[in-house]
Coordinates of N, CA, C and O in Angstrom, one line a residue:
M19 N 52.6 79.0 220.3 CA 53.4 78.3 221.4 C 53.3 78.9 222.6 O 53.7 80.3 222.5
S20 N 53.0 78.1 223.6 CA 53.0 78.9 225.1 C 54.5 78.8 225.6 O 55.4 78.2 225.3
E21 N 54.5 79.9 226.7 CA 55.5 80.1 227.5 C 55.9 78.9 228.6 O 56.9 78.9 229.0
Y22 N 54.9 78.1 228.8 CA 54.9 76.8 229.3 C 55.0 75.3 228.9 O 54.4 75.4 227.9
S23 N 55.8 74.5 229.3 CA 56.0 73.4 228.4 C 54.9 72.5 229.1 O 54.0 72.6 229.8
E24 N 54.8 71.2 228.5 CA 54.1 70.3 229.0 C 53.9 70.0 230.5 O 53.2 69.2 231.2
Y25 N 55.0 70.3 230.8 CA 55.5 70.1 232.7 C 55.0 71.4 233.2 O 55.6 71.6 234.5
N26 N 54.6 72.2 232.8 CA 54.0 73.6 233.2 C 55.4 74.3 233.6 O 55.1 75.4 235.0
V27 N 56.3 74.3 233.0 CA 58.0 75.2 233.6 C 57.9 76.3 232.6 O 57.7 76.0 231.4
K28 N 58.0 77.3 233.1 CA 58.5 78.7 232.2 C 59.8 78.5 231.8 O 60.5 78.0 232.2
K29 N 59.9 78.9 230.5 CA 61.3 78.8 229.7 C 61.8 80.0 229.1 O 60.8 81.1 228.9
L30 N 63.2 80.5 229.4 CA 63.5 81.8 228.9 C 63.9 82.0 227.5 O 64.3 81.0 227.1
R31 N 63.2 82.9 227.0 CA 63.1 83.1 225.6 C 63.3 84.6 225.2 O 62.7 85.1 225.8
R32 N 63.7 84.8 224.1 CA 63.8 86.3 223.5 C 62.7 86.2 222.7 O 62.0 85.1 222.0
T33 N 61.4 87.3 223.1 CA 60.5 87.4 222.7 C 60.2 88.4 221.7 O 61.3 89.0 221.0
H34 N 59.1 88.2 220.9 CA 58.9 88.7 219.8 C 58.0 90.5 220.0 O 58.3 91.7 219.8
K35 N 57.2 90.0 221.4 CA 56.6 91.4 221.9 C 57.1 92.0 222.6 O 57.8 91.6 223.5
G36 N 57.6 93.2 222.3 CA 58.3 94.3 223.2 C 59.4 94.2 222.9 O 60.4 94.9 223.4
R37 N 60.0 93.5 221.8 CA 61.4 93.6 221.3 C 61.7 95.0 221.0 O 61.3 95.7 220.1
I38 N 63.1 95.4 221.0 CA 63.5 96.4 220.4 C 64.8 96.0 219.6 O 64.6 96.5 218.5
I39 N 65.4 95.0 219.9 CA 66.7 94.9 219.4 C 66.6 93.2 218.9 O 66.3 92.8 217.8
A40 N 66.8 92.2 219.9 CA 67.0 91.1 220.2 C 65.6 90.2 220.7 O 65.5 89.2 220.7
G41 N 65.3 91.0 221.5 CA 64.2 90.6 222.5 C 64.7 90.0 223.8 O 64.2 89.2 224.6
V42 N 65.9 90.2 224.1 CA 66.5 89.7 225.2 C 66.0 90.3 226.6 O 65.7 89.8 227.4
C43 N 66.1 91.6 226.7 CA 65.6 92.4 227.8 C 63.8 92.0 227.8 O 63.5 91.6 229.0
S44 N 63.2 91.9 226.9 CA 61.7 91.5 227.0 C 61.6 90.1 227.5 O 60.6 90.0 228.2
G45 N 62.6 89.4 226.9 CA 62.3 88.0 227.4 C 62.7 87.6 228.8 O 61.7 86.9 229.6
V46 N 63.8 88.2 229.3 CA 63.9 88.2 230.6 C 63.1 88.9 231.5 O 62.8 88.3 232.5
G47 N 62.4 90.1 231.2 CA 61.4 90.9 231.9 C 60.3 89.7 232.1 O 59.7 89.6 233.0
E48 N 60.0 89.2 230.9 CA 58.8 88.2 230.7 C 58.9 87.2 231.8 O 58.0 86.5 232.7
Y49 N 60.1 86.6 231.6 CA 60.5 85.5 232.7 C 60.3 85.9 234.1 O 59.9 84.5 234.9
L50 N 61.0 86.9 234.3 CA 61.2 87.4 235.8 C 59.8 87.9 236.2 O 59.5 88.0 237.5
G51 N 58.8 88.2 235.6 CA 57.5 88.9 235.8 C 57.9 90.5 236.3 O 57.0 90.9 236.9
I52 N 58.9 91.2 235.5 CA 58.9 92.6 235.7 C 59.0 93.0 234.4 O 59.0 92.7 233.2
D53 N 58.8 94.5 234.4 CA 58.9 95.3 233.2 C 60.1 95.3 232.5 O 61.5 95.4 233.0
A54 N 60.3 95.0 231.2 CA 61.4 95.1 230.3 C 62.3 96.1 230.5 O 63.4 96.2 230.4
N55 N 61.7 97.1 230.7 CA 62.6 98.4 230.4 C 63.6 98.6 231.8 O 64.5 99.2 231.9
L56 N 63.0 97.9 233.2 CA 63.8 97.6 234.3 C 65.1 97.0 233.8 O 66.4 97.4 234.3
V57 N 65.1 95.8 233.0 CA 66.0 94.9 232.6 C 66.8 95.9 231.7 O 68.3 95.9 232.2
R58 N 66.2 96.6 231.0 CA 67.1 97.6 229.9 C 67.8 98.5 231.1 O 69.0 98.7 230.4
I59 N 67.3 99.2 232.0 CA 68.0 100.1 232.4 C 69.0 99.3 233.4 O 70.1 99.8 233.3
A60 N 68.9 98.0 233.8 CA 70.3 97.6 234.5 C 71.2 97.3 233.6 O 72.3 97.6 233.8
L61 N 70.9 97.2 232.5 CA 71.9 96.9 231.4 C 72.8 98.0 231.1 O 73.8 98.1 230.9
A62 N 71.8 99.1 231.1 CA 72.4 100.6 230.7 C 73.5 100.9 231.7 O 74.5 101.3 231.6
I63 N 73.1 100.5 232.8 CA 73.9 100.9 234.2 C 75.4 100.3 234.1 O 76.5 100.8 234.0
A64 N 75.0 98.7 233.9 CA 76.2 97.9 233.7 C 77.1 98.3 232.7 O 78.3 97.9 232.9
T65 N 76.5 98.9 231.6 CA 77.6 99.2 230.4 C 78.4 100.5 230.8 O 79.1 100.4 230.6
L66 N 77.3 101.5 231.6 CA 78.1 102.8 231.6 C 79.5 102.5 232.7 O 80.2 103.2 232.9
F67 N 78.9 101.5 233.6 CA 80.1 101.2 235.0 C 80.7 99.8 234.6 O 80.7 99.1 234.9
G68 N 81.7 100.1 233.6 CA 82.7 99.0 233.3 C 82.3 98.2 231.8 O 83.0 97.2 231.4
G69 N 81.0 98.3 231.2 CA 80.6 97.8 229.9 C 80.4 96.4 229.9 O 80.4 95.9 229.1
A70 N 80.0 95.9 231.2 CA 79.5 94.6 231.1 C 78.1 94.1 230.6 O 77.9 93.1 230.0
G71 N 77.4 95.5 230.2 CA 76.0 95.0 230.0 C 75.9 94.8 228.4 O 75.0 93.8 228.2
V72 N 76.8 95.5 227.6 CA 76.8 94.8 226.4 C 77.4 93.3 226.2 O 76.5 92.8 225.5
G73 N 78.3 92.9 226.9 CA 78.6 91.6 226.7 C 77.8 90.6 227.4 O 77.4 89.3 226.8
V74 N 76.9 90.8 228.5 CA 75.6 90.4 229.2 C 74.7 90.2 228.1 O 74.1 89.1 227.6
Y75 N 74.1 91.2 227.2 CA 73.4 91.2 226.3 C 73.9 90.5 225.2 O 72.9 89.5 224.5
A76 N 74.7 90.5 224.9 CA 75.6 89.8 223.8 C 75.5 88.2 224.1 O 75.0 87.1 223.3
I77 N 75.9 87.6 225.1 CA 75.5 86.3 225.7 C 74.2 85.9 225.8 O 73.8 84.9 225.3
G78 N 73.2 86.8 226.1 CA 71.6 86.4 226.3 C 71.4 86.1 224.7 O 70.6 85.3 224.6
W79 N 71.6 87.0 223.6 CA 71.6 86.7 222.3 C 71.6 85.8 221.8 O 71.1 84.9 221.0
L80 N 73.0 85.2 222.2 CA 73.4 84.1 221.5 C 72.8 82.5 222.4 O 72.7 81.7 221.4
L81 N 72.5 82.9 223.7 CA 72.3 81.8 224.2 C 70.8 81.3 224.4 O 70.4 80.1 224.7
M82 N 70.0 82.4 224.6 CA 68.8 82.5 224.4 C 67.9 82.0 223.4 O 68.0 82.5 222.2
P83 N 67.2 80.8 223.0 CA 66.2 80.7 222.3 C 65.4 81.6 221.7 O 64.6 82.4 222.9
E84 N 64.9 81.9 220.6 CA 63.9 82.9 220.2 C 62.4 82.2 220.2 O 62.5 80.9 220.3
E85 N 61.6 83.0 220.8 CA 60.2 82.3 220.9 C 59.9 81.7 219.6 O 59.9 82.1 218.4
G86 N 59.2 80.6 220.2 CA 58.6 79.6 218.8 C 59.9 78.8 218.5 O 59.6 77.9 217.7
K87 N 61.1 78.8 218.8 CA 62.2 77.8 218.7 C 62.7 77.0 219.7 O 62.5 77.4 221.1
D88 N 63.3 75.8 219.7 CA 63.8 75.2 220.6 C 65.3 75.2 220.8 O 65.9 74.6 221.9
S89 N 65.9 76.0 220.0 CA 67.3 75.7 220.0 C 67.9 77.3 219.9 O 67.4 78.4 219.1
S90 N 69.0 77.5 220.5 CA 69.4 79.1 220.3 C 70.6 79.4 219.5 O 70.7 78.3 218.6
I91 N 70.8 80.4 218.9 CA 71.9 80.7 217.9 C 73.4 79.7 218.2 O 73.4 79.3 217.3
V92 N 73.6 79.5 219.2 CA 74.9 78.8 219.7 C 74.4 77.2 219.3 O 75.2 76.3 219.0
Q93 N 73.5 76.7 219.8 CA 72.9 75.3 219.6 C 72.8 75.4 218.2 O 73.1 73.9 217.8
D94 N 72.5 75.9 217.3 CA 72.3 76.0 216.0 C 73.7 75.9 215.4 O 73.8 74.5 214.4
L95 N 74.3 76.8 215.7 CA 75.9 76.4 215.2 C 76.6 75.2 215.6 O 77.4 74.9 214.8
V96 N 76.4 74.7 216.9 CA 77.3 73.6 217.1 C 76.7 72.4 216.5 O 77.5 71.5 215.8
A97 N 75.4 72.4 216.3 CA 74.5 71.2 215.4 C 75.1 71.2 214.0 O 75.3 70.0 213.4
K98 N 75.3 72.7 213.3 CA 75.5 72.5 212.1 C 76.9 72.0 211.8 O 77.6 71.2 211.1
Q99 N 77.9 72.4 212.9 CA 79.4 71.9 212.7 C 79.4 70.5 212.9 O 80.1 69.6 212.2
Q100 N 78.4 69.8 213.7 CA 78.4 68.8 214.2 C 78.1 67.5 213.2 O 78.4 66.8 212.5
R101 N 76.9 68.3 212.2 CA 76.6 67.7 211.1 C 77.9 67.3 210.0 O 78.0 66.4 209.0
N102 N 78.4 68.9 209.7 CA 79.4 69.1 208.9 C 80.5 67.9 209.0 O 81.2 67.5 208.4
R103 N 80.9 67.8 210.3 CA 81.8 66.8 210.8 C 81.6 65.4 210.4 O 82.6 64.5 210.0
D104 N 80.2 64.9 210.7 CA 79.9 63.6 210.5 C 79.5 63.3 209.0 O 78.9 62.3 208.8
G105 N 79.7 64.3 208.1 CA 79.4 64.4 206.9 C 77.6 64.4 206.6 O 77.6 63.9 205.6
W106 N 77.0 65.1 207.2 CA 75.5 65.4 207.0 C 75.3 66.6 206.5 O 74.0 67.0 206.7
G107 N 76.4 67.4 206.1 CA 76.3 68.7 205.6 C 75.4 68.9 204.3 O 75.2 70.1 204.1
G108 N 75.6 68.0 203.5 CA 74.9 68.0 202.2 C 75.8 68.5 201.2 O 76.0 68.1 200.3
G109 N 76.6 69.7 201.7 CA 77.4 69.9 200.7 C 78.8 69.9 200.6 O 79.5 70.5 200.5
E110 N 79.0 68.7 201.5 CA 80.6 68.7 202.3 C 81.3 68.3 200.8 O 81.0 67.3 200.1
Y111 N 82.5 68.6 200.8 CA 83.4 68.3 199.5 C 84.7 67.4 200.2 O 85.3 67.7 201.3
H112 N 84.5 66.4 199.7 CA 85.8 65.2 200.1 C 86.9 65.1 199.1 O 86.2 64.7 197.7
S113 N 87.7 65.6 199.1 CA 88.8 65.5 198.1 C 89.4 63.9 197.9 O 89.8 63.8 199.1
Q114 N 89.5 63.4 197.0 CA 90.1 62.0 196.6 C 91.0 62.1 195.6 O 90.9 62.6 194.4
Q115 N 92.4 61.7 196.3 CA 93.2 61.8 195.4 C 93.7 60.4 194.6 O 93.4 59.4 195.5
P116 N 94.0 60.2 193.5 CA 94.6 58.9 192.8 C 95.5 58.4 193.6 O 96.5 59.1 194.3
P117 N 95.5 57.0 193.8 CA 96.7 56.4 194.5 C 98.0 56.7 193.6 O 98.1 56.7 192.6
Q118 N 99.1 56.6 194.6 CA 100.4 56.8 194.2 C 101.1 55.7 193.1 O 100.7 54.4 193.7
Q119 N 101.6 55.8 192.3 CA 102.2 54.9 191.5 C 103.7 54.8 191.6 O 104.3 56.0 191.8
H120 N 104.4 53.9 191.7 CA 105.9 54.0 191.8 C 106.3 53.1 190.8 O 106.4 52.3 190.0

């Protein structure tokens, strides 16, 4: 799958190439056209000065779709919850109680 869609729009994705943990930094680097190590250094500095780098990385991991997929981890979880709520979960358990007799 190409990094460009049919409308020639670049998409932000977690990449497989250059991945160290989840591919967030390599995906951002590829999207911005910069070396992924610069993104890693920026996140390391943000982590040292206030700890924001870890949170930003975690948010990227949850919200950025993986290369070759159309949905992120969060989108998959929301869709799963929606299917379960609507009764499309496949293994959903419905408890039926017998009618009350007086």
